[in-house]
JSON list of C-alpha atoms in Angstrom, two decimals:
[
{"chain": "H", "resi": 555, "resn": "SER", "atom": "CA", "xyz": [10.66, 2.82, -25.16]},
{"chain": "H", "resi": 556, "resn": "SER", "atom": "CA", "xyz": [12.32, 5.63, -23.23]},
{"chain": "H", "resi": 557, "resn": "ASN", "atom": "CA", "xyz": [11.42, 8.24, -25.88]},
{"chain": "H", "resi": 558, "resn": "LEU", "atom": "CA", "xyz": [7.76, 7.25, -25.72]},
{"chain": "H", "resi": 559, "resn": "HIS", "atom": "CA", "xyz": [7.76, 7.05, -21.93]},
{"chain": "H", "resi": 560, "resn": "LEU", "atom": "CA", "xyz": [9.20, 10.59, -21.68]},
{"chain": "H", "resi": 561, "resn": "VAL", "atom": "CA", "xyz": [6.52, 12.06, -23.95]},
{"chain": "H", "resi": 562, "resn": "ILE", "atom": "CA", "xyz": [3.69, 10.29, -22.13]},
{"chain": "H", "resi": 563, "resn": "SER", "atom": "CA", "xyz": [5.10, 11.13, -18.67]},
{"chain": "H", "resi": 564, "resn": "GLU", "atom": "CA", "xyz": [5.46, 14.80, -19.52]},
{"chain": "H", "resi": 565, "resn": "PHE", "atom": "CA", "xyz": [1.91, 14.92, -20.88]},
{"chain": "H", "resi": 566, "resn": "LEU", "atom": "CA", "xyz": [0.48, 13.22, -17.76]},
{"chain": "H", "resi": 567, "resn": "ARG", "atom": "CA", "xyz": [2.36, 15.40, -15.26]},
{"chain": "H", "resi": 568, "resn": "GLY", "atom": "CA", "xyz": [-0.21, 16.78, -12.81]},
{"chain": "H", "resi": 569, "resn": "LYS", "atom": "CA", "xyz": [-3.04, 14.63, -14.19]},
{"chain": "H", "resi": 570, "resn": "GLN", "atom": "CA", "xyz": [-4.93, 11.71, -12.63]},
{"chain": "H", "resi": 571, "resn": "CYS", "atom": "CA", "xyz": [-3.40, 9.05, -14.91]},
{"chain": "H", "resi": 572, "resn": "ARG", "atom": "CA", "xyz": [0.03, 7.51, -14.23]},
{"chain": "H", "resi": 573, "resn": "PRO", "atom": "CA", "xyz": [2.50, 5.95, -16.67]},
{"chain": "H", "resi": 574, "resn": "PHE", "atom": "CA", "xyz": [4.47, 2.78, -15.89]},
{"chain": "H", "resi": 575, "resn": "TYR", "atom": "CA", "xyz": [7.08, 0.75, -17.76]},
{"chain": "H", "resi": 576, "resn": "ALA", "atom": "CA", "xyz": [8.40, -2.81, -17.63]},
{"chain": "H", "resi": 577, "resn": "PRO", "atom": "CA", "xyz": [8.85, -4.67, -15.44]},
{"chain": "H", "resi": 578, "resn": "THR", "atom": "CA", "xyz": [5.47, -3.77, -13.96]},
{"chain": "H", "resi": 579, "resn": "ASP", "atom": "CA", "xyz": [3.10, -6.69, -13.45]},
{"chain": "H", "resi": 580, "resn": "VAL", "atom": "CA", "xyz": [-0.46, -6.27, -14.64]},
{"chain": "H", "resi": 581, "resn": "VAL", "atom": "CA", "xyz": [-2.68, -8.84, -12.94]},
{"chain": "H", "resi": 582, "resn": "PHE", "atom": "CA", "xyz": [-5.93, -9.52, -14.78]},
{"chain": "H", "resi": 583, "resn": "ASP", "atom": "CA", "xyz": [-6.77, -12.65, -12.78]},
{"chain": "H", "resi": 584, "resn": "ASP", "atom": "CA", "xyz": [-5.02, -15.63, -11.15]},
{"chain": "H", "resi": 585, "resn": "HIS", "atom": "CA", "xyz": [-4.00, -17.05, -14.54]},
{"chain": "H", "resi": 586, "resn": "ASN", "atom": "CA", "xyz": [-3.29, -13.92, -16.58]},
{"chain": "H", "resi": 587, "resn": "VAL", "atom": "CA", "xyz": [-0.37, -11.73, -15.58]},
{"chain": "H", "resi": 588, "resn": "VAL", "atom": "CA", "xyz": [1.60, -9.67, -18.13]},
{"chain": "H", "resi": 589, "resn": "GLN", "atom": "CA", "xyz": [4.38, -7.10, -18.16]},
{"chain": "H", "resi": 590, "resn": "PRO", "atom": "CA", "xyz": [3.68, -4.62, -20.98]},
{"chain": "H", "resi": 591, "resn": "ASP", "atom": "CA", "xyz": [6.52, -2.42, -22.17]},
{"chain": "H", "resi": 592, "resn": "LEU", "atom": "CA", "xyz": [4.56, 0.72, -21.26]},
{"chain": "H", "resi": 593, "resn": "LEU", "atom": "CA", "xyz": [1.15, 1.30, -19.73]},
{"chain": "H", "resi": 594, "resn": "VAL", "atom": "CA", "xyz": [-1.06, 4.04, -18.39]},
{"chain": "H", "resi": 595, "resn": "VAL", "atom": "CA", "xyz": [-3.49, 3.63, -15.51]},
{"chain": "H", "resi": 596, "resn": "CYS", "atom": "CA", "xyz": [-6.08, 6.30, -14.73]},
{"chain": "H", "resi": 597, "resn": "ASP", "atom": "CA", "xyz": [-7.94, 4.49, -11.92]},
{"chain": "H", "resi": 598, "resn": "ARG", "atom": "CA", "xyz": [-5.63, 4.92, -8.90]},
{"chain": "H", "resi": 599, "resn": "GLU", "atom": "CA", "xyz": [-7.42, 2.09, -7.07]},
{"chain": "H", "resi": 600, "resn": "LYS", "atom": "CA", "xyz": [-5.85, -0.38, -9.52]},
{"chain": "H", "resi": 601, "resn": "ILE", "atom": "CA", "xyz": [-2.35, 0.68, -8.46]},
{"chain": "H", "resi": 602, "resn": "THR", "atom": "CA", "xyz": [-0.79, -1.28, -5.59]},
{"chain": "H", "resi": 603, "resn": "ASP", "atom": "CA", "xyz": [2.77, -1.39, -4.28]},
{"chain": "H", "resi": 604, "resn": "ALA", "atom": "CA", "xyz": [3.28, -4.76, -5.96]},
{"chain": "H", "resi": 605, "resn": "CYS", "atom": "CA", "xyz": [1.40, -4.49, -9.26]},
{"chain": "H", "resi": 606, "resn": "ILE", "atom": "CA", "xyz": [-1.48, -3.15, -11.29]},
{"chain": "H", "resi": 607, "resn": "GLN", "atom": "CA", "xyz": [-4.74, -4.95, -10.50]},
{"chain": "H", "resi": 608, "resn": "GLY", "atom": "CA", "xyz": [-6.97, -4.91, -13.57]},
{"chain": "H", "resi": 609, "resn": "ALA", "atom": "CA", "xyz": [-6.89, -3.42, -17.05]},
{"chain": "H", "resi": 610, "resn": "PRO", "atom": "CA", "xyz": [-4.74, -0.37, -17.74]},
{"chain": "H", "resi": 611, "resn": "ASP", "atom": "CA", "xyz": [-6.29, 2.33, -19.91]},
{"chain": "H", "resi": 612, "resn": "VAL", "atom": "CA", "xyz": [-3.43, 2.21, -22.43]},
{"chain": "H", "resi": 613, "resn": "VAL", "atom": "CA", "xyz": [-0.94, -0.57, -23.13]},
{"chain": "H", "resi": 614, "resn": "VAL", "atom": "CA", "xyz": [2.07, -0.23, -25.44]},
{"chain": "H", "resi": 615, "resn": "GLU", "atom": "CA", "xyz": [3.99, -3.26, -26.62]},
{"chain": "H", "resi": 616, "resn": "ILE", "atom": "CA", "xyz": [7.24, -2.85, -28.53]},
{"chain": "H", "resi": 617, "resn": "LEU", "atom": "CA", "xyz": [7.73, -5.71, -30.93]},
{"chain": "H", "resi": 618, "resn": "SER", "atom": "CA", "xyz": [10.86, -7.81, -31.12]},
{"chain": "H", "resi": 619, "resn": "PRO", "atom": "CA", "xyz": [11.50, -10.89, -33.25]},
{"chain": "H", "resi": 620, "resn": "ALA", "atom": "CA", "xyz": [11.03, -13.03, -30.13]},
{"chain": "H", "resi": 621, "resn": "THR", "atom": "CA", "xyz": [7.73, -11.46, -28.99]},
{"chain": "H", "resi": 622, "resn": "GLY", "atom": "CA", "xyz": [6.06, -10.14, -32.16]},
{"chain": "H", "resi": 623, "resn": "ARG", "atom": "CA", "xyz": [3.56, -12.92, -32.74]},
{"chain": "H", "resi": 624, "resn": "LYS", "atom": "CA", "xyz": [2.66, -13.17, -29.06]},
{"chain": "H", "resi": 625, "resn": "ASP", "atom": "CA", "xyz": [2.11, -9.41, -28.84]},
{"chain": "H", "resi": 626, "resn": "ARG", "atom": "CA", "xyz": [-0.06, -9.33, -31.96]},
{"chain": "H", "resi": 627, "resn": "ARG", "atom": "CA", "xyz": [-2.10, -12.46, -31.25]},
{"chain": "H", "resi": 628, "resn": "GLU", "atom": "CA", "xyz": [-2.20, -13.66, -27.65]},
{"chain": "H", "resi": 629, "resn": "LYS", "atom": "CA", "xyz": [-1.83, -10.32, -25.92]},
{"chain": "H", "resi": 630, "resn": "ARG", "atom": "CA", "xyz": [-4.27, -8.63, -28.28]},
{"chain": "H", "resi": 631, "resn": "VAL", "atom": "CA", "xyz": [-6.94, -11.19, -27.34]},
{"chain": "H", "resi": 632, "resn": "LEU", "atom": "CA", "xyz": [-6.07, -10.89, -23.65]},
{"chain": "H", "resi": 633, "resn": "TYR", "atom": "CA", "xyz": [-6.15, -7.08, -23.64]},
{"chain": "H", "resi": 634, "resn": "GLU", "atom": "CA", "xyz": [-9.43, -7.06, -25.53]},
{"chain": "H", "resi": 635, "resn": "ARG", "atom": "CA", "xyz": [-10.96, -9.64, -23.17]},
{"chain": "H", "resi": 636, "resn": "PHE", "atom": "CA", "xyz": [-10.02, -7.72, -20.04]},
{"chain": "H", "resi": 637, "resn": "GLY", "atom": "CA", "xyz": [-10.98, -4.28, -21.37]},
{"chain": "H", "resi": 638, "resn": "VAL", "atom": "CA", "xyz": [-7.76, -2.39, -22.17]},
{"chain": "H", "resi": 639, "resn": "ARG", "atom": "CA", "xyz": [-9.21, 0.71, -23.83]},
{"chain": "H", "resi": 640, "resn": "GLU", "atom": "CA", "xyz": [-6.30, 1.35, -26.18]},
{"chain": "H", "resi": 641, "resn": "TYR", "atom": "CA", "xyz": [-3.59, -1.04, -27.35]},
{"chain": "H", "resi": 642, "resn": "ILE", "atom": "CA", "xyz": [-0.57, 0.39, -29.17]},
{"chain": "H", "resi": 643, "resn": "VAL", "atom": "CA", "xyz": [1.86, -1.90, -31.00]},
{"chain": "H", "resi": 644, "resn": "LEU", "atom": "CA", "xyz": [5.14, -0.26, -31.91]},
{"chain": "H", "resi": 645, "resn": "ASP", "atom": "CA", "xyz": [7.24, -2.04, -34.54]},
{"chain": "H", "resi": 646, "resn": "PRO", "atom": "CA", "xyz": [10.84, -0.71, -34.50]},
{"chain": "H", "resi": 647, "resn": "LEU", "atom": "CA", "xyz": [11.93, -2.88, -37.42]},
{"chain": "H", "resi": 648, "resn": "ASN", "atom": "CA", "xyz": [9.26, -1.58, -39.81]},
{"chain": "H", "resi": 649, "resn": "GLU", "atom": "CA", "xyz": [9.07, 1.81, -38.07]},
{"chain": "H", "resi": 650, "resn": "THR", "atom": "CA", "xyz": [5.28, 1.65, -37.75]},
{"chain": "H", "resi": 651, "resn": "VAL", "atom": "CA", "xyz": [2.74, 1.97, -34.98]},
{"chain": "H", "resi": 652, "resn": "GLU", "atom": "CA", "xyz": [-0.64, 0.23, -34.82]},
{"chain": "H", "resi": 653, "resn": "ARG", "atom": "CA", "xyz": [-3.40, 1.65, -32.64]},
{"chain": "H", "resi": 654, "resn": "LEU", "atom": "CA", "xyz": [-6.30, -0.56, -31.56]},
{"chain": "H", "resi": 655, "resn": "VAL", "atom": "CA", "xyz": [-9.26, 1.02, -29.81]},
{"chain": "H", "resi": 656, "resn": "LEU", "atom": "CA", "xyz": [-11.80, -0.92, -27.76]},
{"chain": "H", "resi": 657, "resn": "SER", "atom": "CA", "xyz": [-15.37, -0.33, -28.91]},
{"chain": "H", "resi": 658, "resn": "ASP", "atom": "CA", "xyz": [-18.29, -2.38, -27.61]},
{"chain": "H", "resi": 659, "resn": "GLY", "atom": "CA", "xyz": [-15.82, -4.80, -26.03]},
{"chain": "H", "resi": 660, "resn": "ARG", "atom": "CA", "xyz": [-13.90, -5.48, -29.27]},
{"chain": "H", "resi": 661, "resn": "TYR", "atom": "CA", "xyz": [-10.88, -4.14, -31.10]},
{"chain": "H", "resi": 662, "resn": "GLY", "atom": "CA", "xyz": [-11.59, -3.17, -34.67]},
{"chain": "H", "resi": 663, "resn": "GLN", "atom": "CA", "xyz": [-9.05, -2.92, -37.45]},
{"chain": "H", "resi": 664, "resn": "PRO", "atom": "CA", "xyz": [-5.87, -1.17, -36.32]},
{"chain": "H", "resi": 665, "resn": "ASP", "atom": "CA", "xyz": [-5.01, 2.33, -37.43]},
{"chain": "H", "resi": 666, "resn": "VAL", "atom": "CA", "xyz": [-1.48, 2.11, -38.84]},
{"chain": "H", "resi": 667, "resn": "PHE", "atom": "CA", "xyz": [0.97, 5.01, -38.73]},
{"chain": "H", "resi": 668, "resn": "GLY", "atom": "CA", "xyz": [4.38, 5.40, -40.33]},
{"chain": "H", "resi": 669, "resn": "TRP", "atom": "CA", "xyz": [7.40, 6.89, -38.61]},
{"chain": "H", "resi": 670, "resn": "ASP", "atom": "CA", "xyz": [6.93, 10.21, -40.42]},
{"chain": "H", "resi": 671, "resn": "GLU", "atom": "CA", "xyz": [3.39, 10.78, -39.11]},
{"chain": "H", "resi": 672, "resn": "THR", "atom": "CA", "xyz": [1.75, 12.20, -36.03]},
{"chain": "H", "resi": 673, "resn": "MET", "atom": "CA", "xyz": [-0.50, 9.93, -33.98]},
{"chain": "H", "resi": 674, "resn": "THR", "atom": "CA", "xyz": [-3.01, 10.94, -31.34]},
{"chain": "H", "resi": 675, "resn": "PHE", "atom": "CA", "xyz": [-4.13, 8.61, -28.60]},
{"chain": "H", "resi": 676, "resn": "HIS", "atom": "CA", "xyz": [-7.81, 7.74, -28.46]},
{"chain": "H", "resi": 677, "resn": "VAL", "atom": "CA", "xyz": [-7.77, 7.91, -24.66]},
{"chain": "H", "resi": 678, "resn": "PHE", "atom": "CA", "xyz": [-5.83, 11.21, -24.72]},
{"chain": "H", "resi": 679, "resn": "PRO", "atom": "CA", "xyz": [-6.83, 12.96, -27.98]},
{"chain": "H", "resi": 680, "resn": "GLU", "atom": "CA", "xyz": [-4.93, 16.12, -27.03]},
{"chain": "H", "resi": 681, "resn": "LEU", "atom": "CA", "xyz": [-1.65, 14.16, -26.90]},
{"chain": "H", "resi": 682, "resn": "GLU", "atom": "CA", "xyz": [0.02, 14.27, -30.31]},
{"chain": "H", "resi": 683, "resn": "LEU", "atom": "CA", "xyz": [2.86, 11.84, -30.72]},
{"chain": "H", "resi": 684, "resn": "LYS", "atom": "CA", "xyz": [5.42, 12.81, -33.35]},
{"chain": "H", "resi": 685, "resn": "LEU", "atom": "CA", "xyz": [6.55, 9.35, -34.37]},
{"chain": "H", "resi": 686, "resn": "TRP", "atom": "CA", "xyz": [9.78, 10.54, -35.99]},
{"chain": "H", "resi": 687, "resn": "GLU", "atom": "CA", "xyz": [10.86, 11.63, -32.51]},
{"chain": "H", "resi": 688, "resn": "VAL", "atom": "CA", "xyz": [9.95, 8.24, -31.05]},
{"chain": "H", "resi": 689, "resn": "PHE", "atom": "CA", "xyz": [11.92, 6.46, -33.79]},
{"chain": "H", "resi": 690, "resn": "GLU", "atom": "CA", "xyz": [14.75, 9.04, -33.54]},
{"chain": "H", "resi": 691, "resn": "LYS", "atom": "CA", "xyz": [14.63, 10.02, -37.19]},
{"chain": "H", "resi": 692, "resn": "GLU", "atom": "CA", "xyz": [14.97, 13.35, -38.92]},
{"chain": "H", "resi": 693, "resn": "ARG", "atom": "CA", "xyz": [11.61, 14.53, -40.26]},
{"chain": "H", "resi": 694, "resn": "THR", "atom": "CA", "xyz": [13.28, 15.69, -43.49]},
{"chain": "H", "resi": 695, "resn": "GLU", "atom": "CA", "xyz": [14.05, 12.04, -44.29]},
{"chain": "H", "resi": 696, "resn": "ALA", "atom": "CA", "xyz": [10.35, 11.59, -45.06]},
{"chain": "H", "resi": 697, "resn": "VAL", "atom": "CA", "xyz": [10.58, 14.06, -47.93]},
{"chain": "H", "resi": 698, "resn": "HIS", "atom": "CA", "xyz": [13.57, 12.21, -49.39]},
{"chain": "H", "resi": 699, "resn": "GLU", "atom": "CA", "xyz": [11.82, 8.84, -49.11]},
{"chain": "H", "resi": 700, "resn": "ARG", "atom": "CA", "xyz": [8.66, 10.11, -50.83]},
{"chain": "H", "resi": 701, "resn": "TYR", "atom": "CA", "xyz": [10.49, 12.26, -53.40]},
{"chain": "H", "resi": 702, "resn": "PRO", "atom": "CA", "xyz": [13.84, 10.61, -54.20]},
{"chain": "H", "resi": 703, "resn": "GLY", "atom": "CA", "xyz": [14.89, 13.42, -56.58]},
{"chain": "H", "resi": 704, "resn": "TYR", "atom": "CA", "xyz": [14.33, 16.12, -53.98]},
{"chain": "H", "resi": 705, "resn": "ILE", "atom": "CA", "xyz": [17.43, 18.04, -52.93]},
{"chain": "H", "resi": 706, "resn": "ALA", "atom": "CA", "xyz": [17.80, 20.56, -50.15]},
{"chain": "H", "resi": 707, "resn": "GLU", "atom": "CA", "xyz": [18.42, 23.44, -52.59]},
{"chain": "H", "resi": 708, "resn": "ASN", "atom": "CA", "xyz": [14.84, 23.06, -53.88]},
{"chain": "H", "resi": 709, "resn": "ARG", "atom": "CA", "xyz": [13.39, 24.36, -50.61]}
]
């Protein structure tokens, strides 16, 4: 969470959009209030002293065994319904990231990225996220996983 927040915060420095992290309430309506792990809001009118009023532009949920199903099912439907433009689901256990992009009011199939890949945000295409840095892994581990017989002397 903190690794991702640092990258996003640095990228957004001096820009219109603002990053937030839990516990920040996002109020969609009287019955739907959530606290995403990370979020980005570009419409400053949605930002109040108490909460975010309306859909953030980007929401990131970090899965845990206790919240995984809720994040993938209930929150996905909620974020789609209220117009969150980009929904990122980070899975620390499987070291993957799923990116869902809103198009014509619906999320399509997620783009899935492994820890050894680079992901760009749909909302911020110039922001490249090196997932090995988010997951705190050495990039060279990817070579060893893909090519088990590889040894450093072969470089």
